Coordinates of N, CA and C in Angstrom, one line a residue:
X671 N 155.7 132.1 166.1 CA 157.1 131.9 166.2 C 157.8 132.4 164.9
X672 N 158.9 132.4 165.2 CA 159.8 133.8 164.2 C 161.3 133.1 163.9
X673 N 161.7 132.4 163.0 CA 163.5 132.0 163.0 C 163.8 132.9 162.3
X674 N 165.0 133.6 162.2 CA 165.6 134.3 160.9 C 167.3 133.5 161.1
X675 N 167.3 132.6 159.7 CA 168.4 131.8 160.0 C 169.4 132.3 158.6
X676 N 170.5 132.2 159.0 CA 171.4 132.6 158.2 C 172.6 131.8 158.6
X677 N 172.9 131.3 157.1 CA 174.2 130.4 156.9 C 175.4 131.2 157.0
X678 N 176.5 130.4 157.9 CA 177.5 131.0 158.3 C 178.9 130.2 158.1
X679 N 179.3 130.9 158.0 CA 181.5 130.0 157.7 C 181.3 130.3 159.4
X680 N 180.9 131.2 160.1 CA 181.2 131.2 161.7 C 180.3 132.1 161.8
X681 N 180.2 132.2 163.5 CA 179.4 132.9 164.2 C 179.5 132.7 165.8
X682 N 179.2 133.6 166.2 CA 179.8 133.7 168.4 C 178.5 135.0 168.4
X683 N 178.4 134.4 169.8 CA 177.5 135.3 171.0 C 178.8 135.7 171.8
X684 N 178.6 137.2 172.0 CA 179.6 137.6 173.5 C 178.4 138.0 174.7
X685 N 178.5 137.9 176.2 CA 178.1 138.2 176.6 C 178.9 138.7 178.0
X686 N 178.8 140.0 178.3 CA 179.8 140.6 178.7 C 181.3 140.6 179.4
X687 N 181.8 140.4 177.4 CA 183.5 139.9 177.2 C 183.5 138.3 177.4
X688 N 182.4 137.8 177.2 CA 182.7 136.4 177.8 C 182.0 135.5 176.5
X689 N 183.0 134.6 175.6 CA 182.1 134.0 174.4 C 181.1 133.2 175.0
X690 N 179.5 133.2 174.7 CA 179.3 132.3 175.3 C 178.8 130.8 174.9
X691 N 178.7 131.2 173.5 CA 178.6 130.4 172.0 C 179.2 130.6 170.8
X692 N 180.0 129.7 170.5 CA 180.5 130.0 168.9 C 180.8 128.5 167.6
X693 N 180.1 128.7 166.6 CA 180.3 127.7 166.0 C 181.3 128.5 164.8
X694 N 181.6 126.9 163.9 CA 181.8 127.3 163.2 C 180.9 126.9 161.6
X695 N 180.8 126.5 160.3 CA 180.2 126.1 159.5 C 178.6 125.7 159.8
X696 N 177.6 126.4 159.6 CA 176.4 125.9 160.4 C 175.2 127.3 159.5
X697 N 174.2 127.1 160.9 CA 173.4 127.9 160.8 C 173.5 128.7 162.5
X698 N 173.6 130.2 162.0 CA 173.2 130.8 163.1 C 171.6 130.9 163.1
X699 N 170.7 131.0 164.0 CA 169.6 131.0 164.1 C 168.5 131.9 165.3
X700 N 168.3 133.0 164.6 CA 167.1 133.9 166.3 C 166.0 133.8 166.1
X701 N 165.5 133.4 167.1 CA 164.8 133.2 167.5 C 163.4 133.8 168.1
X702 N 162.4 134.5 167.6 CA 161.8 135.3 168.3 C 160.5 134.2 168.8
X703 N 159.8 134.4 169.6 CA 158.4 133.8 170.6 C 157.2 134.4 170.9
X704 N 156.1 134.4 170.1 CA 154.7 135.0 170.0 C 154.0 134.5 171.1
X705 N 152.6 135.5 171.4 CA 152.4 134.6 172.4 C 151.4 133.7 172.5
X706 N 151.1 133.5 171.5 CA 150.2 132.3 170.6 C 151.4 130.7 170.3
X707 N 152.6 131.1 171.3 CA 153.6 129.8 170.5 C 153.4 128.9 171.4
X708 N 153.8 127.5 170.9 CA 153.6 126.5 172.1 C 154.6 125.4 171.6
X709 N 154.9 124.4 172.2 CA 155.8 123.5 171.8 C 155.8 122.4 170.5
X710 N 154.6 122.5 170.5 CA 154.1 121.8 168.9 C 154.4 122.8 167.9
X711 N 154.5 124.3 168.1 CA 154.9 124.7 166.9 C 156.1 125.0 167.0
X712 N 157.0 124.9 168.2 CA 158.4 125.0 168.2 C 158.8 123.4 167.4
X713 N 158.3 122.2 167.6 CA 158.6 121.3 167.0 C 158.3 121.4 165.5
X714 N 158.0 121.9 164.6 CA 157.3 122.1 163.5 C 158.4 123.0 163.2
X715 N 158.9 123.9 163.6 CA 159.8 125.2 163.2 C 161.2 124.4 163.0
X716 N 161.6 123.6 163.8 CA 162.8 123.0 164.3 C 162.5 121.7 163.0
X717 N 161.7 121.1 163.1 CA 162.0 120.1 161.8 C 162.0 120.4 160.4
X718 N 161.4 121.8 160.5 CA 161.9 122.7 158.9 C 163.2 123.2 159.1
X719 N 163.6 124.1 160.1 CA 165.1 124.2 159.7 C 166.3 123.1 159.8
X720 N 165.8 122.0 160.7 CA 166.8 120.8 160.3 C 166.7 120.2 159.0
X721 N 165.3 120.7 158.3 CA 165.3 119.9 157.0 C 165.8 120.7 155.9
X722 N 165.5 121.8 156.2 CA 166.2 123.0 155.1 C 167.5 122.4 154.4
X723 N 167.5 122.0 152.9 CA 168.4 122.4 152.0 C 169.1 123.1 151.5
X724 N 170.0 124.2 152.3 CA 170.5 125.0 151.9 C 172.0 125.6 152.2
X725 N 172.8 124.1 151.9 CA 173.9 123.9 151.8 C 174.3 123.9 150.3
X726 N 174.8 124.0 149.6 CA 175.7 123.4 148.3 C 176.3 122.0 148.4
X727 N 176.0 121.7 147.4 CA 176.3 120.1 147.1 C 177.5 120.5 145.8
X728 N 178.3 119.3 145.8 CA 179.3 119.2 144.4 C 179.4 120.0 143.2
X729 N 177.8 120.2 142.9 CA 177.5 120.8 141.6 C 177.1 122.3 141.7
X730 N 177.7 123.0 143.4 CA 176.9 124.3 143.4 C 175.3 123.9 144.0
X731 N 174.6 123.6 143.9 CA 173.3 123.7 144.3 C 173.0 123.5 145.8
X732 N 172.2 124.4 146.1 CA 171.4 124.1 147.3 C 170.8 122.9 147.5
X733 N 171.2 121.8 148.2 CA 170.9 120.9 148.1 C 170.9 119.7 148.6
X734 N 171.6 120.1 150.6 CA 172.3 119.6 151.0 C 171.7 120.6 152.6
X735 N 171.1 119.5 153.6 CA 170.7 120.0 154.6 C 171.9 120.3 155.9
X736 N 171.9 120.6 156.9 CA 172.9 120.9 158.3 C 173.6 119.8 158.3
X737 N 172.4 118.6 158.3 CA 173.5 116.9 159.0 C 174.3 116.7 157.7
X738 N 173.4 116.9 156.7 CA 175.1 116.3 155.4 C 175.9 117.3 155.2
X739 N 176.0 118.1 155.8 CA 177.2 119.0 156.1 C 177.9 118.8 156.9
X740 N 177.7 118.1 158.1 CA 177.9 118.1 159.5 C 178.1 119.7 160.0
X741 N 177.1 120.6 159.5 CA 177.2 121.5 160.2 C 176.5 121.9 161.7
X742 N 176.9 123.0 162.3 CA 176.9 123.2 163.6 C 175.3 124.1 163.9
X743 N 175.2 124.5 165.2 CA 173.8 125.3 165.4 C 174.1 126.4 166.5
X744 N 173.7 127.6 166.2 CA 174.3 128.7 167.4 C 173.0 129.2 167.4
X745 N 172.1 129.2 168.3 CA 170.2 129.8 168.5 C 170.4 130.6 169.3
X746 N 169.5 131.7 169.0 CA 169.8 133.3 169.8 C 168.6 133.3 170.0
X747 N 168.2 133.7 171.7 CA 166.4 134.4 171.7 C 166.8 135.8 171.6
X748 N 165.4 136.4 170.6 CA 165.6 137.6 170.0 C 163.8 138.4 170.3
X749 N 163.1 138.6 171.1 CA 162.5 138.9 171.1 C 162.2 140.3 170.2
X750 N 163.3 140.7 169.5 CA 162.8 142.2 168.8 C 162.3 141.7 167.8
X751 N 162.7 140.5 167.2 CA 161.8 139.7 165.6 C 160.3 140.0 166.2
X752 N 159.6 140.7 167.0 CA 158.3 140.6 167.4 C 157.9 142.1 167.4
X753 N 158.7 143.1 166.6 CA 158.9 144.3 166.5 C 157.2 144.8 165.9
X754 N 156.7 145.8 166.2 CA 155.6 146.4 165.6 C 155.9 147.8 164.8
X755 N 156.2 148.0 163.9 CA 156.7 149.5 163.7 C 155.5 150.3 162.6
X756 N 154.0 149.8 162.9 CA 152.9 149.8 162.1 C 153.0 151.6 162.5
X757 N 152.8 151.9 163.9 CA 152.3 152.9 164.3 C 153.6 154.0 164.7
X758 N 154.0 154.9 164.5 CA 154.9 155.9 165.3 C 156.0 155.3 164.8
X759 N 157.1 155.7 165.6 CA 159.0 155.3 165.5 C 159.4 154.6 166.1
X760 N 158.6 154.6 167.5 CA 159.1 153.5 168.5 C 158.6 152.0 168.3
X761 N 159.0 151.4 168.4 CA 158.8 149.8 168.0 C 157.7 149.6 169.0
X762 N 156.9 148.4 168.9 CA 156.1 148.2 170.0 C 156.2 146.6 169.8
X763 N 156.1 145.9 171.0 CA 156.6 144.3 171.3 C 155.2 143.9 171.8
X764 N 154.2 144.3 171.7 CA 153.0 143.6 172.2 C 152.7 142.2 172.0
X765 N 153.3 142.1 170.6 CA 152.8 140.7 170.3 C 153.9 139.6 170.6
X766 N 155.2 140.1 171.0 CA 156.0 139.2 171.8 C 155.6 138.2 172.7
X767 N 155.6 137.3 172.6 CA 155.2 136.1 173.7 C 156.2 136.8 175.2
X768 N 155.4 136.3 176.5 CA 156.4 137.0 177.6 C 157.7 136.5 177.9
X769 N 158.0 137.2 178.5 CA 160.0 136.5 179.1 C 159.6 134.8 179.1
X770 N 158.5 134.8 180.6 CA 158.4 133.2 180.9 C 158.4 132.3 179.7
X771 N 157.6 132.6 178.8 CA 157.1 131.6 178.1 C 158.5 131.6 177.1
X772 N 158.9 133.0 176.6 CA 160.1 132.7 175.5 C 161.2 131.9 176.1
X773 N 161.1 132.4 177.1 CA 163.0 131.4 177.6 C 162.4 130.1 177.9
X774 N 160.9 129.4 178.4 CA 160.7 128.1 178.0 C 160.6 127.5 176.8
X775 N 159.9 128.3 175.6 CA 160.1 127.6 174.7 C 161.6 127.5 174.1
X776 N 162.1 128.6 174.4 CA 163.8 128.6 173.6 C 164.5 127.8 174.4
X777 N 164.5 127.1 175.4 CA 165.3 126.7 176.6 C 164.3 124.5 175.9
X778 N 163.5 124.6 175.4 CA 162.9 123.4 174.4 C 163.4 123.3 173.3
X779 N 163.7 123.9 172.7 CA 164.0 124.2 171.2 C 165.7 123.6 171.3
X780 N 166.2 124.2 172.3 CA 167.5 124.2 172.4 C 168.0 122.4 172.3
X781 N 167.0 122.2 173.8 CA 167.1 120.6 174.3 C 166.5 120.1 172.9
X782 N 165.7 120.2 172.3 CA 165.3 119.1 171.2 C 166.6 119.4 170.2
X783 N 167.1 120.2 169.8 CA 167.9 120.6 168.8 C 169.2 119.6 169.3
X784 N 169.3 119.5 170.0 CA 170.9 119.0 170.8 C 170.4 117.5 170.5
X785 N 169.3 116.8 170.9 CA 168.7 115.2 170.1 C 169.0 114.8 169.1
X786 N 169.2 116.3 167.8 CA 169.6 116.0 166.7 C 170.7 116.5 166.1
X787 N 171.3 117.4 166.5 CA 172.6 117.9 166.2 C 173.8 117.8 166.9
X788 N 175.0 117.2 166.5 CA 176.0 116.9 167.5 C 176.3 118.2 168.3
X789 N 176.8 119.6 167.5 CA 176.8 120.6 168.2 C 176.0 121.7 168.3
X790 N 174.7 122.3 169.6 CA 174.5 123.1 169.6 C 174.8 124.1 170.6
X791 N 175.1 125.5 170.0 CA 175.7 126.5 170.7 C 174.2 127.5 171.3
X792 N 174.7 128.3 172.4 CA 173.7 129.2 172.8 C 173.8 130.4 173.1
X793 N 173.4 131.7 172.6 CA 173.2 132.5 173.6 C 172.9 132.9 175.2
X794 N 172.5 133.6 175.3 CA 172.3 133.3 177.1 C 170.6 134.1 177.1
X795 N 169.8 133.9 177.7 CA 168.0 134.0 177.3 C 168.5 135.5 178.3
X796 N 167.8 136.8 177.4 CA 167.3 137.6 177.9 C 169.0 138.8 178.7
X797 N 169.9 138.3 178.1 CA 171.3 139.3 178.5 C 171.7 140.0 177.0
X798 N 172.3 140.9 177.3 CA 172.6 142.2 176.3 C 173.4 141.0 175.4
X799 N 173.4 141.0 174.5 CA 174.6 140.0 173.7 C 175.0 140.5 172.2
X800 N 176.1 140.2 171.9 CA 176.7 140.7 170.8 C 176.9 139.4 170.1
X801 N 176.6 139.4 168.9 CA 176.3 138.5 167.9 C 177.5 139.0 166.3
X802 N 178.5 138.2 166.5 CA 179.0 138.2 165.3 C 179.2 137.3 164.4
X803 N 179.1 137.1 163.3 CA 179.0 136.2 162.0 C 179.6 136.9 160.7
X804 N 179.7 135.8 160.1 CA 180.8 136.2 158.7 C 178.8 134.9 157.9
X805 N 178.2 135.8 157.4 CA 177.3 135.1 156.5 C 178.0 134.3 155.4
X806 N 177.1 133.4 155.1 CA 178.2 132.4 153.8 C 176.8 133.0 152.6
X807 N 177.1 133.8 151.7 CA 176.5 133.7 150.5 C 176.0 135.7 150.3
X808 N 175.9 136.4 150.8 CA 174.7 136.0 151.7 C 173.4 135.1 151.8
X809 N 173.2 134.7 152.8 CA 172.4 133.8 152.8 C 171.3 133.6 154.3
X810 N 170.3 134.4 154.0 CA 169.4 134.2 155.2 C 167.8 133.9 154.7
X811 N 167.3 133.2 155.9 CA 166.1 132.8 155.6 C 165.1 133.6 156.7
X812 N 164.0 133.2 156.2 CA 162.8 133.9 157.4 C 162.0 132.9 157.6
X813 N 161.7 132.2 159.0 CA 160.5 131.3 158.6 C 159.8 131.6 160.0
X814 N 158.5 132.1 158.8 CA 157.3 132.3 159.8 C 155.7 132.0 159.9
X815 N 154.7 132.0 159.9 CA 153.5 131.7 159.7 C 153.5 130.5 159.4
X816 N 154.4 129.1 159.5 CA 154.3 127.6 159.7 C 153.0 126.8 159.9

C-alpha cells in the first residue's frame, strides 16, 4: 500500500465537470493498492496518517495531528503510485493490486476513515478525475513499506 499525503488550505476531485469531492483545510490523500494489500494493512496505513503530526501548533511546529485541527479528508484511488519505470519509458503497473481488490480496499479505508473523521471527501474509484489543490507549505508525505 502507497499514501502520498499532502497538506492542503483546499483541494476537489472533478469528475466529468461534476465536483465530486472538495474539502477545505485537511489532508488530501492517494491512494495506491498492491497486490500483497489487505485490510490489516489498510488499517495500519490509516492509523499513521490519522496520527501524523503535521499541522503547526502556536509556536510554528509540527505538532498537531488532522483532529486538533479539525481538519478535513479528500482520498483519491491512484493506482499509477504502483508505477514501474525500472525497465523502458513506458510505466508498467504489474505490481498494482487489481481493480477488484483496489476499489475494496479503498471503498474500507474510506468507511473506516468516516468512524474517525467528521468529514471525509472522495474521489470516484477508477474515473478520469482531476485533482486540484493549493498545497499548504509545500508539504507532502510518502508512506510506504509500513
Amino acid at each position: 500500500m502507497k499514501f502520498v499525503i499532502q497538506r492542503v488550505r483546499s483541494a476537489s476531485v472533478t469528475v466529468e465537470g461534476r465536483i465530486a469531492g472538495s474539502i477545505q483545510k485537511g489532508l488530501l490523500v492517494l491512494i495506491g493498492v498492491g497486490q500483497e494489500d489487505t485490510e490489516a494493512a489498510a488499517d495500519k496505513y490509516l492509523k499513521k496518517l490519522l496520527g501524523l503530526r503535521i499541522f503547526e501548533d502556536e509556536n510554528g511546529k509540527t505538532n498537531l495531528s488532522l483532529a486538533d485541527v479539525g481538519g478535513e479528508l479528500l482520498l483519491v484511488s491512484q493506482f499509477t503510485l504502483y508505477a514501474s519505470c525500472r525497465k523502458g519509458n513506458r510505466p508498467s503497473f504489474t505490481e498494482a493490486g487489481s481493480p477488484e481488490l483496489a476499489e475494496q480496499l479503498y471503498e474500507y479505508i474510506v468507511r473506516q476513515a468516516r468512524k474517525q473523521v467528521p468529514r471525509v471527501e472522495t474521489g470516484i474509484f477508477g474515473a478520469h478525475m482531476e485533482v486540484t489543490l493549493v498545497n499548504d507549505g509545500p508539504f507532502t508525505i510518502l508512506l510506504e513499506n509500513l
